[in-house]
Amino acid sequence: MLVFQYRQHSLRESFFVLVFTTRSLPLLLVHGFRGSPKAALDEAASKYTNIRLCMANVRLPYGIHHTVWVSPKLSPIDDNVQVNTDSETGFRADLIDYLRGYGSENAHDPSSPLGYWIKELSSHDFRPIRVFLVGSVSGRHTGPQLKKFGHPKLGELLSASAFNTPSSWPVVGQFSSIGSFGAQPTSWLTTEWSCSLAGRGARGLRMIYPCVDDVRNSLEGYDAGGCFPYTQRTAAKQPWLRQFLHRWQAGKHTRAAPHIKSYTRISPDGAYASWFLLTRLWLPNVPSSSFFRLYAYIQMSLGCAFKNGANCFTLITSSGRPEAAVNSSSSGSSDKIKPTIAAIPFPVPYDLPPVPYSSDDEPWLVDVPHEEPDVFGRIGEPV
């Protein structure tokens, strides 16, 4: 078991993990605490023989996060096996790069807490894994490291794939917070970021973020708004963003306020997609000079297509190898594009195609009061 808690304000969550974790399986808690919080965590962990701690090497204060990965059951490698046991997507190599990037300098030492887990990963067969991993490591990266993490890594994967996605297919981003993008769309969103996800010349971005009515009518009412920390100050700097925003609508789950973040590229009618990503980190709020700003942790499925119905994707697969999601010989509208290979179900977290904000809709801002009562008859107090 491997748990990461980087955020300085998550000490209480770390204690929760210590109290409720199993007493038999090994647990490594990688954290970013210093001073008295670190001392408190050291003392708490000392009561458990199966728990080890490791300090994360956090170089920049941006994108501090927690990481979650639930693996399939991977078999130990037989000593006599001479073939490559990493997945065809290179998942294990990317995961080890990620751990070494955030770990201490002795990550290469098998006797160190982090080195132990890296050795364990290297001794298991990752061939059953059918997804790509794109991690984000704290710091500024140049040279060979430039495209190993973040959205540049994603762009590298997409450019190396067999996709022939029409330029008319928009990118859809669904997230629970918004950072600073600059004074104009071209400052970053429609240039650097869009280029990584869709290449140059792509048309259209659909950004799904709850409006005030979505929060007001949610299962928690205004209390759900605390999970969407978009502020007046940030919004005032980028009024242009509203043109890209779309409602949170998810069929019978619409009233469940979303905390996941996901990204995909779909046909204009919402019938097909060429790839899908799932992440734990929102759109960024770091300085515009930073090239690495996006995903803290992403599971990405390349080569997927889906039909819009019952909120379920249809994932395109072929012997576990990523494939083109559309028939490149197809012509005309996306309605005529057909999957080229076999498909399996894949859940969709929201309705497609996304519904744009109406003239009366406003994005949820966590520090704005709201007088209209929510579903519980309460008014909205700014956080």
mmCIF file of C-alpha atoms in Angstrom:
data_model
loop_
_atom_site.group_PDB
_atom_site.id
_atom_site.type_symbol
_atom_site.label_atom_id
_atom_site.label_comp_id
_atom_site.label_asym_id
_atom_site.label_seq_id
_atom_site.Cartn_x
_atom_site.Cartn_y
_atom_site.Cartn_z
ATOM 1 C CA MET A 1 0.000 0.000 0.000
ATOM 2 C CA LEU A 2 1.378 3.387 -1.001
ATOM 3 C CA VAL A 3 -0.259 6.667 0.013
ATOM 4 C CA PHE A 4 0.802 10.202 -0.892
ATOM 5 C CA GLN A 5 -0.300 13.260 1.080
ATOM 6 C CA TYR A 6 1.573 16.369 -0.052
ATOM 7 C CA ARG A 7 -0.777 19.126 1.029
ATOM 8 C CA GLN A 8 0.318 21.000 4.127
ATOM 9 C CA HIS A 9 -3.277 21.300 5.357
ATOM 10 C CA SER A 10 -3.990 17.552 5.187
ATOM 11 C CA LEU A 11 -2.447 16.479 8.507
ATOM 12 C CA ARG A 12 -5.884 15.500 9.818
ATOM 13 C CA GLU A 13 -6.401 13.325 6.742
ATOM 14 C CA SER A 14 -3.036 11.664 7.359
ATOM 15 C CA PHE A 15 -4.060 10.807 10.913
ATOM 16 C CA PHE A 16 -7.295 9.345 9.510
ATOM 17 C CA VAL A 17 -5.242 7.080 7.232
ATOM 18 C CA LEU A 18 -3.094 5.955 10.157
ATOM 19 C CA VAL A 19 -6.080 5.121 12.350
ATOM 20 C CA PHE A 20 -8.147 3.254 9.785
ATOM 21 C CA THR A 21 -5.499 1.518 7.695
ATOM 22 C CA THR A 22 -4.913 -2.206 7.927
ATOM 23 C CA ARG A 23 -2.527 -3.360 10.652
ATOM 24 C CA SER A 24 -0.920 -6.098 8.560
ATOM 25 C CA LEU A 25 -0.097 -4.668 5.126
ATOM 26 C CA PRO A 26 2.823 -2.247 4.723
ATOM 27 C CA LEU A 27 1.962 1.438 4.360
ATOM 28 C CA LEU A 28 4.259 4.173 3.093
ATOM 29 C CA LEU A 29 3.030 7.715 3.695
ATOM 30 C CA VAL A 30 4.846 10.275 1.551
ATOM 31 C CA HIS A 31 4.161 13.760 2.895
ATOM 32 C CA GLY A 32 5.248 17.380 2.762
ATOM 33 C CA PHE A 33 4.914 18.313 6.429
ATOM 34 C CA ARG A 34 7.611 20.237 8.262
ATOM 35 C CA GLY A 35 8.151 21.496 11.788
ATOM 36 C CA SER A 36 5.552 20.608 14.421
ATOM 37 C CA PRO A 37 3.123 18.919 11.961
ATOM 38 C CA LYS A 38 5.940 16.588 10.877
ATOM 39 C CA ALA A 39 6.810 15.846 14.497
ATOM 40 C CA ALA A 40 3.173 15.026 15.257
ATOM 41 C CA LEU A 41 2.966 12.685 12.276
ATOM 42 C CA ASP A 42 6.262 10.986 13.207
ATOM 43 C CA GLU A 43 4.960 10.360 16.721
ATOM 44 C CA ALA A 44 1.640 8.970 15.496
ATOM 45 C CA ALA A 45 3.270 6.663 12.940
ATOM 46 C CA SER A 46 5.775 5.321 15.480
ATOM 47 C CA LYS A 47 2.940 3.355 17.117
ATOM 48 C CA TYR A 48 2.564 1.125 14.045
ATOM 49 C CA THR A 49 5.206 -1.346 12.924
ATOM 50 C CA ASN A 50 3.836 -1.597 9.380
ATOM 51 C CA ILE A 51 4.022 2.155 8.635
ATOM 52 C CA ARG A 52 6.979 4.060 7.199
ATOM 53 C CA LEU A 53 7.225 7.759 6.353
ATOM 54 C CA CYS A 54 9.025 9.615 3.576
ATOM 55 C CA MET A 55 9.433 13.345 2.922
ATOM 56 C CA ALA A 56 8.393 14.544 -0.534
ATOM 57 C CA ASN A 57 10.824 16.726 -2.436
ATOM 58 C CA VAL A 58 8.424 19.607 -3.182
ATOM 59 C CA ARG A 59 10.355 22.218 -5.171
ATOM 60 C CA LEU A 60 7.506 24.626 -5.939
ATOM 61 C CA PRO A 61 4.432 25.579 -3.881
ATOM 62 C CA TYR A 62 2.109 25.009 -6.838
ATOM 63 C CA GLY A 63 -0.036 21.961 -7.459
ATOM 64 C CA ILE A 64 0.471 20.402 -4.019
ATOM 65 C CA HIS A 65 -1.825 17.405 -4.063
ATOM 66 C CA HIS A 66 -2.568 13.863 -3.066
ATOM 67 C CA THR A 67 -2.182 10.869 -5.334
ATOM 68 C CA VAL A 68 -4.447 7.839 -5.626
ATOM 69 C CA TRP A 69 -3.987 4.700 -7.708
ATOM 70 C CA VAL A 70 -5.895 1.446 -7.257
ATOM 71 C CA SER A 71 -4.111 -1.203 -9.288
ATOM 72 C CA PRO A 72 -5.415 -4.433 -10.764
ATOM 73 C CA LYS A 73 -4.050 -7.616 -9.217
ATOM 74 C CA LEU A 74 -0.556 -7.826 -10.686
ATOM 75 C CA SER A 75 1.398 -11.070 -10.454
ATOM 76 C CA PRO A 76 4.994 -11.335 -9.217
ATOM 77 C CA ILE A 77 7.539 -11.872 -11.971
ATOM 78 C CA ASP A 78 9.097 -15.312 -12.212
ATOM 79 C CA ASP A 79 12.874 -15.124 -11.946
ATOM 80 C CA ASN A 80 13.159 -17.077 -15.197
ATOM 81 C CA VAL A 81 11.070 -14.616 -17.226
ATOM 82 C CA GLN A 82 13.258 -12.862 -19.803
ATOM 83 C CA VAL A 83 10.617 -10.741 -21.578
ATOM 84 C CA ASN A 84 9.638 -7.147 -20.893
ATOM 85 C CA THR A 85 6.926 -7.182 -18.214
ATOM 86 C CA ASP A 86 5.976 -3.521 -18.393
ATOM 87 C CA SER A 87 2.667 -2.662 -20.029
ATOM 88 C CA GLU A 88 2.559 -1.703 -23.697
ATOM 89 C CA THR A 89 1.753 1.800 -22.460
ATOM 90 C CA GLY A 90 4.936 2.014 -20.359
ATOM 91 C CA PHE A 91 2.865 2.498 -17.209
ATOM 92 C CA ARG A 92 5.409 1.033 -14.787
ATOM 93 C CA ALA A 93 8.310 3.079 -16.158
ATOM 94 C CA ASP A 94 6.250 6.272 -15.937
ATOM 95 C CA LEU A 95 5.092 5.433 -12.411
ATOM 96 C CA ILE A 96 8.658 4.820 -11.239
ATOM 97 C CA ASP A 97 9.794 8.099 -12.840
ATOM 98 C CA TYR A 98 6.986 9.836 -10.978
ATOM 99 C CA LEU A 99 7.935 8.286 -7.623
ATOM 100 C CA ARG A 100 11.605 9.132 -8.077
ATOM 101 C CA GLY A 101 10.726 12.685 -9.036
ATOM 102 C CA TYR A 102 8.765 13.317 -5.866
ATOM 103 C CA GLY A 103 10.819 11.090 -3.607
ATOM 104 C CA SER A 104 13.957 11.698 -1.652
ATOM 105 C CA GLU A 105 17.442 11.421 -3.131
ATOM 106 C CA ASN A 106 17.784 7.842 -1.879
ATOM 107 C CA ALA A 107 14.854 6.611 -3.993
ATOM 108 C CA HIS A 108 17.388 4.486 -5.899
ATOM 109 C CA ASP A 109 18.341 2.708 -2.653
ATOM 110 C CA PRO A 110 16.165 -0.441 -2.250
ATOM 111 C CA SER A 111 16.542 -0.189 1.533
ATOM 112 C CA SER A 112 14.967 3.273 1.666
ATOM 113 C CA PRO A 113 11.178 3.592 2.218
ATOM 114 C CA LEU A 114 10.529 4.773 -1.333
ATOM 115 C CA GLY A 115 13.193 2.545 -2.865
ATOM 116 C CA TYR A 116 11.475 -0.499 -1.354
ATOM 117 C CA TRP A 117 8.267 0.267 -3.234
ATOM 118 C CA ILE A 118 10.091 1.019 -6.473
ATOM 119 C CA LYS A 119 11.739 -2.403 -6.191
ATOM 120 C CA GLU A 120 8.344 -4.007 -5.540
ATOM 121 C CA LEU A 121 6.852 -2.358 -8.616
ATOM 122 C CA SER A 122 9.787 -3.564 -10.717
ATOM 123 C CA SER A 123 9.195 -7.154 -9.596
ATOM 124 C CA HIS A 124 5.558 -7.352 -10.747
ATOM 125 C CA ASP A 125 4.029 -7.964 -14.159
ATOM 126 C CA PHE A 126 2.372 -4.785 -15.476
ATOM 127 C CA ARG A 127 1.321 -6.236 -18.828
ATOM 128 C CA PRO A 128 -2.410 -6.423 -17.874
ATOM 129 C CA ILE A 129 -2.556 -2.607 -17.568
ATOM 130 C CA ARG A 130 -4.180 -0.916 -20.552
ATOM 131 C CA VAL A 131 -3.929 2.771 -19.665
ATOM 132 C CA PHE A 132 -1.273 5.469 -19.812
ATOM 133 C CA LEU A 133 0.006 7.415 -16.835
ATOM 134 C CA VAL A 134 0.867 11.109 -16.953
ATOM 135 C CA GLY A 135 2.248 12.434 -13.682
ATOM 136 C CA SER A 136 3.207 15.935 -12.592
ATOM 137 C CA VAL A 137 6.386 16.445 -10.602
ATOM 138 C CA SER A 138 7.118 19.627 -8.668
ATOM 139 C CA GLY A 139 9.716 21.883 -10.259
ATOM 140 C CA ARG A 140 10.674 23.415 -13.588
ATOM 141 C CA HIS A 141 11.755 20.914 -16.204
ATOM 142 C CA THR A 142 14.037 21.304 -19.201
ATOM 143 C CA GLY A 143 15.827 19.100 -21.698
ATOM 144 C CA PRO A 144 14.926 15.387 -21.605
ATOM 145 C CA GLN A 145 12.642 15.980 -18.604
ATOM 146 C CA LEU A 146 10.480 18.503 -20.442
ATOM 147 C CA LYS A 147 8.007 16.001 -21.863
ATOM 148 C CA LYS A 148 8.081 13.386 -19.118
ATOM 149 C CA PHE A 149 5.343 14.991 -17.006
ATOM 150 C CA GLY A 150 2.282 17.211 -17.185
ATOM 151 C CA HIS A 151 0.360 18.223 -20.271
ATOM 152 C CA PRO A 152 3.523 18.153 -22.468
ATOM 153 C CA LYS A 153 3.690 14.412 -21.704
ATOM 154 C CA LEU A 154 0.066 14.093 -22.758
ATOM 155 C CA GLY A 155 0.765 15.988 -25.958
ATOM 156 C CA GLU A 156 3.695 13.685 -26.681
ATOM 157 C CA LEU A 157 1.501 10.596 -26.241
ATOM 158 C CA LEU A 158 -1.227 11.967 -28.468
ATOM 159 C CA SER A 159 1.170 13.037 -31.207
ATOM 160 C CA ALA A 160 2.777 9.577 -31.200
ATOM 161 C CA SER A 161 -0.546 7.731 -31.389
ATOM 162 C CA ALA A 162 -2.415 6.526 -34.433
ATOM 163 C CA PHE A 163 -5.228 9.032 -34.028
ATOM 164 C CA ASN A 164 -6.554 10.983 -36.954
ATOM 165 C CA THR A 165 -8.954 13.194 -35.024
ATOM 166 C CA PRO A 166 -10.732 15.845 -37.113
ATOM 167 C CA SER A 167 -9.766 19.389 -36.149
ATOM 168 C CA SER A 168 -13.456 20.202 -35.632
ATOM 169 C CA TRP A 169 -13.608 17.951 -32.564
ATOM 170 C CA PRO A 170 -13.510 20.127 -29.406
ATOM 171 C CA VAL A 171 -11.697 19.404 -26.160
ATOM 172 C CA VAL A 172 -14.004 19.003 -23.142
ATOM 173 C CA GLY A 173 -12.612 19.739 -19.685
ATOM 174 C CA GLN A 174 -14.641 19.047 -16.525
ATOM 175 C CA PHE A 175 -13.234 20.352 -13.259
ATOM 176 C CA SER A 176 -14.094 21.598 -9.777
ATOM 177 C CA SER A 177 -11.906 24.681 -9.560
ATOM 178 C CA ILE A 178 -10.398 27.293 -11.820
ATOM 179 C CA GLY A 179 -7.054 29.055 -11.608
ATOM 180 C CA SER A 180 -5.537 32.048 -13.360
ATOM 181 C CA PHE A 181 -5.097 31.733 -17.120
ATOM 182 C CA GLY A 182 -4.055 35.256 -18.027
ATOM 183 C CA ALA A 183 -5.676 38.349 -19.458
ATOM 184 C CA GLN A 184 -6.648 36.682 -22.746
ATOM 185 C CA PRO A 185 -7.553 33.149 -23.911
ATOM 186 C CA THR A 186 -4.352 33.119 -25.943
ATOM 187 C CA SER A 187 -2.236 33.701 -22.825
ATOM 188 C CA TRP A 188 -2.258 29.954 -22.197
ATOM 189 C CA LEU A 189 -5.612 28.165 -22.470
ATOM 190 C CA THR A 190 -6.133 28.227 -26.244
ATOM 191 C CA THR A 191 -2.439 28.077 -27.089
ATOM 192 C CA GLU A 192 -0.096 26.000 -24.917
ATOM 193 C CA TRP A 193 -2.744 23.895 -23.176
ATOM 194 C CA SER A 194 -5.013 23.398 -26.178
ATOM 195 C CA CYS A 195 -2.025 22.533 -28.352
ATOM 196 C CA SER A 196 -1.014 19.712 -25.992
ATOM 197 C CA LEU A 197 -4.516 18.241 -25.949
ATOM 198 C CA ALA A 198 -5.598 18.817 -29.531
ATOM 199 C CA GLY A 199 -2.670 20.035 -31.614
ATOM 200 C CA ARG A 200 -2.496 23.247 -33.570
ATOM 201 C CA GLY A 201 -5.564 24.273 -35.533
ATOM 202 C CA ALA A 202 -8.085 22.508 -33.280
ATOM 203 C CA ARG A 203 -11.375 24.324 -32.881
ATOM 204 C CA GLY A 204 -13.387 24.676 -29.716
ATOM 205 C CA LEU A 205 -13.072 24.189 -25.972
ATOM 206 C CA ARG A 206 -15.968 23.087 -23.756
ATOM 207 C CA MET A 207 -15.233 23.707 -20.072
ATOM 208 C CA ILE A 208 -17.709 22.105 -17.646
ATOM 209 C CA TYR A 209 -17.888 23.940 -14.321
ATOM 210 C CA PRO A 210 -20.956 24.265 -12.020
ATOM 211 C CA CYS A 211 -22.944 27.477 -12.209
ATOM 212 C CA VAL A 212 -24.691 28.997 -9.181
ATOM 213 C CA ASP A 213 -27.930 27.094 -9.897
ATOM 214 C CA ASP A 214 -26.032 23.798 -10.124
ATOM 215 C CA VAL A 215 -24.661 24.327 -6.613
ATOM 216 C CA ARG A 216 -27.911 25.737 -5.176
ATOM 217 C CA ASN A 217 -29.885 22.691 -6.305
ATOM 218 C CA SER A 218 -27.241 20.093 -5.409
ATOM 219 C CA LEU A 219 -27.674 17.407 -2.749
ATOM 220 C CA GLU A 220 -25.760 19.546 -0.225
ATOM 221 C CA GLY A 221 -27.125 22.887 -1.375
ATOM 222 C CA TYR A 222 -24.755 25.808 -0.889
ATOM 223 C CA ASP A 223 -22.554 23.670 1.368
ATOM 224 C CA ALA A 224 -21.324 21.903 -1.776
ATOM 225 C CA GLY A 225 -19.853 25.198 -2.969
ATOM 226 C CA GLY A 226 -16.885 24.855 -0.638
ATOM 227 C CA CYS A 227 -15.470 22.262 -3.042
ATOM 228 C CA PHE A 228 -15.358 24.819 -5.884
ATOM 229 C CA PRO A 229 -12.776 27.415 -4.753
ATOM 230 C CA TYR A 230 -13.026 29.795 -7.721
ATOM 231 C CA THR A 231 -12.798 33.353 -6.341
ATOM 232 C CA GLN A 232 -14.026 36.807 -7.352
ATOM 233 C CA ARG A 233 -10.473 38.074 -7.599
ATOM 234 C CA THR A 234 -9.467 35.399 -10.096
ATOM 235 C CA ALA A 235 -12.703 35.643 -12.091
ATOM 236 C CA ALA A 236 -12.366 39.431 -12.425
ATOM 237 C CA LYS A 237 -9.036 38.964 -14.216
ATOM 238 C CA GLN A 238 -10.477 36.662 -16.879
ATOM 239 C CA PRO A 239 -14.079 37.611 -17.790
ATOM 240 C CA TRP A 240 -13.440 36.111 -21.213
ATOM 241 C CA LEU A 241 -13.555 32.605 -19.687
ATOM 242 C CA ARG A 242 -17.343 32.661 -19.464
ATOM 243 C CA GLN A 243 -17.658 32.040 -23.210
ATOM 244 C CA PHE A 244 -16.131 28.578 -22.695
ATOM 245 C CA LEU A 245 -18.189 27.498 -19.658
ATOM 246 C CA HIS A 246 -20.855 24.760 -19.685
ATOM 247 C CA ARG A 247 -23.284 23.437 -17.077
ATOM 248 C CA TRP A 248 -22.701 20.418 -14.844
ATOM 249 C CA GLN A 249 -25.362 17.952 -16.024
ATOM 250 C CA ALA A 250 -25.067 14.226 -15.404
ATOM 251 C CA GLY A 251 -28.484 12.615 -15.764
ATOM 252 C CA LYS A 252 -29.684 11.167 -12.462
ATOM 253 C CA HIS A 253 -26.383 12.219 -10.875
ATOM 254 C CA THR A 254 -26.745 15.905 -11.751
ATOM 255 C CA ARG A 255 -27.433 16.893 -8.129
ATOM 256 C CA ALA A 256 -24.226 15.203 -6.959
ATOM 257 C CA ALA A 257 -21.656 18.017 -6.959
ATOM 258 C CA PRO A 258 -18.610 16.807 -8.933
ATOM 259 C CA HIS A 259 -15.176 16.590 -7.332
ATOM 260 C CA ILE A 260 -13.484 14.583 -10.074
ATOM 261 C CA LYS A 261 -11.668 16.209 -12.962
ATOM 262 C CA SER A 262 -11.722 14.732 -16.444
ATOM 263 C CA TYR A 263 -10.749 15.691 -19.972
ATOM 264 C CA THR A 264 -11.641 14.274 -23.355
ATOM 265 C CA ARG A 265 -11.884 15.126 -27.033
ATOM 266 C CA ILE A 266 -15.261 14.488 -28.598
ATOM 267 C CA SER A 267 -17.050 14.822 -31.899
ATOM 268 C CA PRO A 268 -19.211 17.968 -32.181
ATOM 269 C CA ASP A 269 -22.398 15.948 -31.628
ATOM 270 C CA GLY A 270 -21.007 14.192 -28.560
ATOM 271 C CA ALA A 271 -21.272 10.755 -30.171
ATOM 272 C CA TYR A 272 -17.596 9.756 -30.233
ATOM 273 C CA ALA A 273 -14.309 10.497 -28.489
ATOM 274 C CA SER A 274 -10.688 9.858 -29.395
ATOM 275 C CA TRP A 275 -9.280 9.803 -25.838
ATOM 276 C CA PHE A 276 -10.290 10.280 -22.203
ATOM 277 C CA LEU A 277 -8.377 11.348 -19.077
ATOM 278 C CA LEU A 278 -9.180 11.154 -15.383
ATOM 279 C CA THR A 279 -7.248 13.325 -12.927
ATOM 280 C CA ARG A 280 -7.258 14.605 -9.359
ATOM 281 C CA LEU A 281 -6.042 18.138 -10.040
ATOM 282 C CA TRP A 282 -8.011 21.170 -11.226
ATOM 283 C CA LEU A 283 -7.055 23.606 -13.920
ATOM 284 C CA PRO A 284 -3.992 25.520 -12.750
ATOM 285 C CA ASN A 285 -3.385 28.809 -10.993
ATOM 286 C CA VAL A 286 0.377 29.138 -11.286
ATOM 287 C CA PRO A 287 2.412 31.895 -12.934
ATOM 288 C CA SER A 288 2.089 32.167 -16.699
ATOM 289 C CA SER A 289 5.827 31.627 -17.090
ATOM 290 C CA SER A 290 5.583 28.038 -15.855
ATOM 291 C CA PHE A 291 5.376 25.436 -18.608
ATOM 292 C CA PHE A 292 4.323 22.577 -16.337
ATOM 293 C CA ARG A 293 0.984 23.289 -14.828
ATOM 294 C CA LEU A 294 -1.579 20.633 -15.331
ATOM 295 C CA TYR A 295 -2.115 17.144 -14.133
ATOM 296 C CA ALA A 296 -1.091 15.924 -10.711
ATOM 297 C CA TYR A 297 -2.142 12.411 -11.533
ATOM 298 C CA ILE A 298 -3.886 11.098 -14.611
ATOM 299 C CA GLN A 299 -5.104 7.748 -15.728
ATOM 300 C CA MET A 300 -5.538 8.083 -19.461
ATOM 301 C CA SER A 301 -7.203 5.729 -21.875
ATOM 302 C CA LEU A 302 -6.061 6.341 -25.442
ATOM 303 C CA GLY A 303 -7.970 4.971 -28.373
ATOM 304 C CA CYS A 304 -11.481 5.149 -26.973
ATOM 305 C CA ALA A 305 -14.766 5.953 -28.623
ATOM 306 C CA PHE A 306 -18.227 6.008 -27.157
ATOM 307 C CA LYS A 307 -21.864 6.359 -28.035
ATOM 308 C CA ASN A 308 -23.975 8.843 -26.122
ATOM 309 C CA GLY A 309 -26.602 6.848 -24.272
ATOM 310 C CA ALA A 310 -27.246 5.807 -20.673
ATOM 311 C CA ASN A 311 -24.177 7.819 -19.728
ATOM 312 C CA CYS A 312 -21.789 5.168 -20.944
ATOM 313 C CA PHE A 313 -18.744 5.393 -23.201
ATOM 314 C CA THR A 314 -17.848 2.573 -25.545
ATOM 315 C CA LEU A 315 -14.138 1.966 -25.103
ATOM 316 C CA ILE A 316 -12.366 0.795 -28.235
ATOM 317 C CA THR A 317 -9.785 -1.936 -27.655
ATOM 318 C CA SER A 318 -7.809 -4.396 -29.729
ATOM 319 C CA SER A 319 -5.498 -6.884 -28.019
ATOM 320 C CA GLY A 320 -4.843 -4.274 -25.369
ATOM 321 C CA ARG A 321 -3.105 -1.978 -27.823
ATOM 322 C CA PRO A 322 -4.179 1.667 -28.233
ATOM 323 C CA GLU A 323 -5.795 2.114 -31.621
ATOM 324 C CA ALA A 324 -7.262 4.893 -33.738
ATOM 325 C CA ALA A 325 -10.723 5.726 -32.468
ATOM 326 C CA VAL A 326 -12.175 6.623 -35.846
ATOM 327 C CA ASN A 327 -11.993 5.279 -39.338
ATOM 328 C CA SER A 328 -9.647 7.664 -41.121
ATOM 329 C CA SER A 329 -11.231 6.767 -44.448
ATOM 330 C CA SER A 330 -14.600 8.099 -43.283
ATOM 331 C CA SER A 331 -15.756 11.331 -44.809
ATOM 332 C CA GLY A 332 -18.427 13.859 -43.955
ATOM 333 C CA SER A 333 -19.767 14.624 -40.484
ATOM 334 C CA SER A 334 -18.934 12.807 -37.283
ATOM 335 C CA ASP A 335 -22.286 10.996 -37.574
ATOM 336 C CA LYS A 336 -20.713 8.872 -40.323
ATOM 337 C CA ILE A 337 -17.624 7.991 -38.320
ATOM 338 C CA LYS A 338 -17.757 4.408 -37.104
ATOM 339 C CA PRO A 339 -15.553 2.591 -34.577
ATOM 340 C CA THR A 340 -12.974 0.479 -36.371
ATOM 341 C CA ILE A 341 -12.505 -2.261 -33.756
ATOM 342 C CA ALA A 342 -14.304 -4.022 -30.886
ATOM 343 C CA ALA A 343 -15.718 -2.019 -27.972
ATOM 344 C CA ILE A 344 -16.358 -2.361 -24.234
ATOM 345 C CA PRO A 345 -18.485 -0.136 -21.933
ATOM 346 C CA PHE A 346 -16.848 2.881 -20.308
ATOM 347 C CA PRO A 347 -18.732 5.225 -17.917
ATOM 348 C CA VAL A 348 -19.220 8.892 -18.714
ATOM 349 C CA PRO A 349 -19.263 11.314 -15.737
ATOM 350 C CA TYR A 350 -21.511 13.872 -17.455
ATOM 351 C CA ASP A 351 -24.060 14.301 -20.252
ATOM 352 C CA LEU A 352 -22.937 14.893 -23.823
ATOM 353 C CA PRO A 353 -22.830 17.136 -25.676
ATOM 354 C CA PRO A 354 -22.234 19.716 -22.907
ATOM 355 C CA VAL A 355 -24.848 22.449 -22.405
ATOM 356 C CA PRO A 356 -23.412 26.000 -22.512
ATOM 357 C CA TYR A 357 -24.252 28.581 -19.865
ATOM 358 C CA SER A 358 -27.382 30.610 -20.614
ATOM 359 C CA SER A 359 -27.358 34.401 -20.365
ATOM 360 C CA ASP A 360 -28.665 34.083 -16.777
ATOM 361 C CA ASP A 361 -26.076 31.556 -15.588
ATOM 362 C CA GLU A 362 -23.055 32.635 -13.573
ATOM 363 C CA PRO A 363 -20.087 30.490 -12.546
ATOM 364 C CA TRP A 364 -20.002 29.546 -8.880
ATOM 365 C CA LEU A 365 -17.648 31.775 -6.880
ATOM 366 C CA VAL A 366 -16.851 30.575 -3.392
ATOM 367 C CA ASP A 367 -16.565 34.046 -1.842
ATOM 368 C CA VAL A 368 -19.813 35.554 -3.184
ATOM 369 C CA PRO A 369 -22.984 35.672 -0.989
ATOM 370 C CA HIS A 370 -26.246 34.295 -2.398
ATOM 371 C CA GLU A 371 -29.639 35.493 -1.149
ATOM 372 C CA GLU A 372 -31.822 33.022 -3.038
ATOM 373 C CA PRO A 373 -32.410 29.998 -0.729
ATOM 374 C CA ASP A 374 -30.966 26.625 -1.683
ATOM 375 C CA VAL A 375 -32.845 23.311 -1.559
ATOM 376 C CA PHE A 376 -32.683 23.424 2.246
ATOM 377 C CA GLY A 377 -33.939 27.000 2.494
ATOM 378 C CA ARG A 378 -30.514 28.359 3.434
ATOM 379 C CA ILE A 379 -28.776 31.414 1.999
ATOM 380 C CA GLY A 380 -25.240 31.202 0.678
ATOM 381 C CA GLU A 381 -22.545 32.615 2.942
ATOM 382 C CA PRO A 382 -19.180 33.478 1.344
ATOM 383 C CA VAL A 383 -16.267 31.314 2.424
#
